[in-house]
Coordinates of N, CA, C and O in Angstrom, one line a residue:
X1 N -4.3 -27.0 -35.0 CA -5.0 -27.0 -33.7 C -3.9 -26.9 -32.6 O -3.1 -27.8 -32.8
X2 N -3.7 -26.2 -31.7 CA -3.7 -25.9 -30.6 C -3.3 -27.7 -29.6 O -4.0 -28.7 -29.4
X3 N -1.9 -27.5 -29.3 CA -1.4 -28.4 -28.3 C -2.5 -28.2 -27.1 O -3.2 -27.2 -27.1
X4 N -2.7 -29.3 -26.0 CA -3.3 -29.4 -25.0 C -2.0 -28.6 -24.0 O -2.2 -27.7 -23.3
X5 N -0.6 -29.3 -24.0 CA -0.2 -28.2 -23.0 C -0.3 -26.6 -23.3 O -0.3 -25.8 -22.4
X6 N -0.4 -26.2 -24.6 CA 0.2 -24.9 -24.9 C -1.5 -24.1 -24.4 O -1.5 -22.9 -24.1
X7 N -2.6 -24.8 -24.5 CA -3.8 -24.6 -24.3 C -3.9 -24.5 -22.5 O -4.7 -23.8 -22.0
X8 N -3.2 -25.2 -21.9 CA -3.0 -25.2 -20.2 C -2.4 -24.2 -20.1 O -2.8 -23.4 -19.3
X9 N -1.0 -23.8 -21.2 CA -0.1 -22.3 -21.0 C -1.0 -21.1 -20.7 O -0.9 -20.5 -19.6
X10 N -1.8 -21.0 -21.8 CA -2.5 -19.7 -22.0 C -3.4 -19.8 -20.7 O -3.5 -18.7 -20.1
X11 N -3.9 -20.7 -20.2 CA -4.8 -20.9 -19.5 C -4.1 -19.7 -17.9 O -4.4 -18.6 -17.4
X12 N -3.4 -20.6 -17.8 CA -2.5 -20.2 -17.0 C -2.0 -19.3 -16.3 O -1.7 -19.2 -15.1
X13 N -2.0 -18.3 -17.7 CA -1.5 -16.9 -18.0 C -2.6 -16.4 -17.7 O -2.4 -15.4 -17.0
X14 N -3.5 -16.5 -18.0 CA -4.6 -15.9 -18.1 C -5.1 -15.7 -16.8 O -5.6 -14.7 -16.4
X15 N -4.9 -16.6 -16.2 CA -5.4 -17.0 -14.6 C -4.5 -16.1 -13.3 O -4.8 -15.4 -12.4
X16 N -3.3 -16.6 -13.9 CA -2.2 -15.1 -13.7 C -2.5 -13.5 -13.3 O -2.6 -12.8 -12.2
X17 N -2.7 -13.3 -14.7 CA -3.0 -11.6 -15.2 C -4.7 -11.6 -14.4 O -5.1 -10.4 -14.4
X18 N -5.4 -12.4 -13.9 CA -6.7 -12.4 -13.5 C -6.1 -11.8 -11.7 O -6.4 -10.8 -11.1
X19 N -5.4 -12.7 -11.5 CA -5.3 -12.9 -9.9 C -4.5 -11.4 -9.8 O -4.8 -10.6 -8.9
X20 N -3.3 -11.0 -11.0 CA -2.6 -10.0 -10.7 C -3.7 -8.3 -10.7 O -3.5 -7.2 -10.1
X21 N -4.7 -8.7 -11.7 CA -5.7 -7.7 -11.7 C -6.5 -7.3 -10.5 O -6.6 -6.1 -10.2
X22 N -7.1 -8.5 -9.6 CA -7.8 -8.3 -8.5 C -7.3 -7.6 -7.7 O -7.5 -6.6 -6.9
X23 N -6.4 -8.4 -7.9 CA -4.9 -7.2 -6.4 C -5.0 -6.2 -6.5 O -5.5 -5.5 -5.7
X24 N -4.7 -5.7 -7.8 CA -4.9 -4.4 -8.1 C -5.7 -3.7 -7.9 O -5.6 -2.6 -7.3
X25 N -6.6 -4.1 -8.3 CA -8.0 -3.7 -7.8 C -8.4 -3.5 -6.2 O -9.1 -2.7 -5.5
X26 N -7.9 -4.4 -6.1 CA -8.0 -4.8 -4.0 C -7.5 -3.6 -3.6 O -8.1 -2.9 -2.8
X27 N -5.8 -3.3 -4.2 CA -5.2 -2.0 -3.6 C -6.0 -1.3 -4.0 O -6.9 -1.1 -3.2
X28 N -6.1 -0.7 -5.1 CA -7.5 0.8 -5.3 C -8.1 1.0 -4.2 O -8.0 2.0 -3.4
X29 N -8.9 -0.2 -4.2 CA -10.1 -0.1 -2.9 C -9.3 0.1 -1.5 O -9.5 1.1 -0.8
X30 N -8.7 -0.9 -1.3 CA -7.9 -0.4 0.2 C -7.4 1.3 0.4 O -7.7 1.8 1.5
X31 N -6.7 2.0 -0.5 CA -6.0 2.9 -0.7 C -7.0 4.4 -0.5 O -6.9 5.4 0.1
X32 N -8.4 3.6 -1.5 CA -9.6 4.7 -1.6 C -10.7 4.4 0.2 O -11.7 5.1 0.5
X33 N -10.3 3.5 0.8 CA -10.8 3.4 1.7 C -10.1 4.2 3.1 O -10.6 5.0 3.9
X34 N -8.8 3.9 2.8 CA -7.9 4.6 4.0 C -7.9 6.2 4.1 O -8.2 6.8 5.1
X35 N -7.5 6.9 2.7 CA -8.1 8.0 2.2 C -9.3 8.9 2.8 O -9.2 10.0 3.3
X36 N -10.7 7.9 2.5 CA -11.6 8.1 3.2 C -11.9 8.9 4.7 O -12.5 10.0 5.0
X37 N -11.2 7.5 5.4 CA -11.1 7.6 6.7 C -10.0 8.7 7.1 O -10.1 9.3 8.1
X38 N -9.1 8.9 6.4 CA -8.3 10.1 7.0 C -8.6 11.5 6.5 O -8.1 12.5 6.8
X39 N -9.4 11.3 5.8 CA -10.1 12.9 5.5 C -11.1 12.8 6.9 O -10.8 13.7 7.7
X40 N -12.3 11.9 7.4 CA -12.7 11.8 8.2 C -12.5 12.2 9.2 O -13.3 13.0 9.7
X41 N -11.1 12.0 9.9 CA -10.2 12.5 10.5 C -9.6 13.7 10.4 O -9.5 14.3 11.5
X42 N -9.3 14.2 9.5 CA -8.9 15.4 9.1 C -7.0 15.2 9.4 O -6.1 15.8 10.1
X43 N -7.1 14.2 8.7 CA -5.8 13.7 8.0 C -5.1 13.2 6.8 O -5.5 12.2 6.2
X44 N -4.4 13.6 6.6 CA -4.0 12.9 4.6 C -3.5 11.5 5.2 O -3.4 11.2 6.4
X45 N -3.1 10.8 4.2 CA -3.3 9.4 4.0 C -1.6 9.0 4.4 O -1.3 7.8 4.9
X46 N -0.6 10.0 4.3 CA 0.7 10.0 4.8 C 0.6 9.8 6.6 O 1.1 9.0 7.4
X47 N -0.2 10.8 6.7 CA -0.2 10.8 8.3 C -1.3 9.5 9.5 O -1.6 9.3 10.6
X48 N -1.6 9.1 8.0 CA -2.4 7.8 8.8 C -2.0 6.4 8.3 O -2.6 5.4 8.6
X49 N -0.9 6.5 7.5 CA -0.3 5.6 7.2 C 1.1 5.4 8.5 O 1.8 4.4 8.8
X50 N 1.1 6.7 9.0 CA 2.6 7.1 9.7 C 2.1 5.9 11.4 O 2.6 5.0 12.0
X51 N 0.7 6.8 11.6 CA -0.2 6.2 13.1 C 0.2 4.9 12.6 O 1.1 4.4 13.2
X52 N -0.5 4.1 11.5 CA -0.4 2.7 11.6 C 0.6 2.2 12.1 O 0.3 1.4 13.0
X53 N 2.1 2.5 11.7 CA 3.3 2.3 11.8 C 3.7 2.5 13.4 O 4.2 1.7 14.1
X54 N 3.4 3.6 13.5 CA 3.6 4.1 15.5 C 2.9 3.2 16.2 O 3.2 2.7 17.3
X55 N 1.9 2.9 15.5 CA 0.6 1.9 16.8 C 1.1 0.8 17.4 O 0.6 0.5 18.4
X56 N 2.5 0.0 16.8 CA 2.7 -1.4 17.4 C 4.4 -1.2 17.5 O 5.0 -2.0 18.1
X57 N 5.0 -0.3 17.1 CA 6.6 0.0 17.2 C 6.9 1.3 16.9 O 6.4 2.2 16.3
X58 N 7.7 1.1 17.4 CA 9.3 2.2 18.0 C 10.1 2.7 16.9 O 11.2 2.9 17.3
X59 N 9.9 3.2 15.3 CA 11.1 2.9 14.5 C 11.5 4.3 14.8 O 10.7 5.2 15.2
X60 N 13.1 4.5 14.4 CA 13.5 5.6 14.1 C 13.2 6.3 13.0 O 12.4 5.8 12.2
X61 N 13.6 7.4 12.8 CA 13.5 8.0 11.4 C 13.9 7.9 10.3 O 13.4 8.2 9.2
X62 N 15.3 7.3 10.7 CA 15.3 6.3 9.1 C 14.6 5.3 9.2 O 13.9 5.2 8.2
X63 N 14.4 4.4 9.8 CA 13.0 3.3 9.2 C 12.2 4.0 9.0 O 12.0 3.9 7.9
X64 N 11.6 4.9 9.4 CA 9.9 5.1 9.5 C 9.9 5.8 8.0 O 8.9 5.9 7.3
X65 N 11.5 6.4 7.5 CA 11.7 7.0 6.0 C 11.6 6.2 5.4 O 10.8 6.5 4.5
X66 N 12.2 4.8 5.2 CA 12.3 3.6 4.5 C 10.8 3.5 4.3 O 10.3 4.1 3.5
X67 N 10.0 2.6 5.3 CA 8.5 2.3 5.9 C 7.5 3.3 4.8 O 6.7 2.7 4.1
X68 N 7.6 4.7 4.9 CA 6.3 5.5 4.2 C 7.5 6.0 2.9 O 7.3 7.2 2.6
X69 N 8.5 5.3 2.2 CA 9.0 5.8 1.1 C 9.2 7.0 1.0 O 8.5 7.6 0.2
X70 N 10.0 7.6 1.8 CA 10.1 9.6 1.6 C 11.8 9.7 2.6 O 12.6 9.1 3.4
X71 N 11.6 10.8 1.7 CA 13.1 11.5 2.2 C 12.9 11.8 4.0 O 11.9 12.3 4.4
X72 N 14.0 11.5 4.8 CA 14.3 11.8 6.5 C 13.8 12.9 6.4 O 12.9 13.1 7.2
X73 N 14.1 14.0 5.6 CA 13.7 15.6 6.0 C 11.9 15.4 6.1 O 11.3 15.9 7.0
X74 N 11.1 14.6 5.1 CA 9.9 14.9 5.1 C 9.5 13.9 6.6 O 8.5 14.2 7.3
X75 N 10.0 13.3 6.8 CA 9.5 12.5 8.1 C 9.5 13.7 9.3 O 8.5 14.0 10.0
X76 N 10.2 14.0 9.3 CA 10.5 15.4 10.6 C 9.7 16.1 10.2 O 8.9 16.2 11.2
X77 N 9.2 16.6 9.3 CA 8.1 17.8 9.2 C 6.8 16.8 9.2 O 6.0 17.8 9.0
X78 N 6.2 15.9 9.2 CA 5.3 14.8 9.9 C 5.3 14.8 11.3 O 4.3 14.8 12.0
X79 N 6.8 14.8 11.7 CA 6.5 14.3 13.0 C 6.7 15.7 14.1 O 6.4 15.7 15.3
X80 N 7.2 16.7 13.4 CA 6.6 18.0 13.9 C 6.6 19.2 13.2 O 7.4 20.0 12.8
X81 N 5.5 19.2 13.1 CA 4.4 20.1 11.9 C 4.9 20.7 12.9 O 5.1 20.4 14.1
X82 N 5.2 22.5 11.5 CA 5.2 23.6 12.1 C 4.1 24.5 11.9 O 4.1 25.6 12.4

């Protein structure tokens, strides 16, 4: 039979991998919601992720590269489409 702590362990874990699932889940949904709205827009999900970023600060182009994960060169062609 099964310890009572080792029975809390699993428990635990379980409750873990539960909470780490929902997130996951949460992001889907967040991700497929933003998506959404920038087709709406008639914008991909790069360039309404970019607005979010611009709406409350100032970054340069290397933050704003760091910020949406992409190479300085793809930031420039974002920030002036040819």
């Amino acid at each position: 039979m099964a310890s009572r702590s080792s029975l809390a362990s699993g428990d635990r874990t379980r409750n873990e991998l539960s909470a780490v699932d929902g997130l996951v889940q949460l992001s889907f949904l967040v991700q497929n919601a933003l998506t959404r709205r920038a087709v709406d827009h008639g914008l991909s999900l790069i360039q309404t992720r970019l607005l979010g970023i611009l709406r409350d600060r100032e970054p340069g182009m290397n933050e704003l590269a760091t910020l949406l994960e992409l190479d300085k060169s793809s930031i420039t062609g974002l920030i002036r489409p040819g």
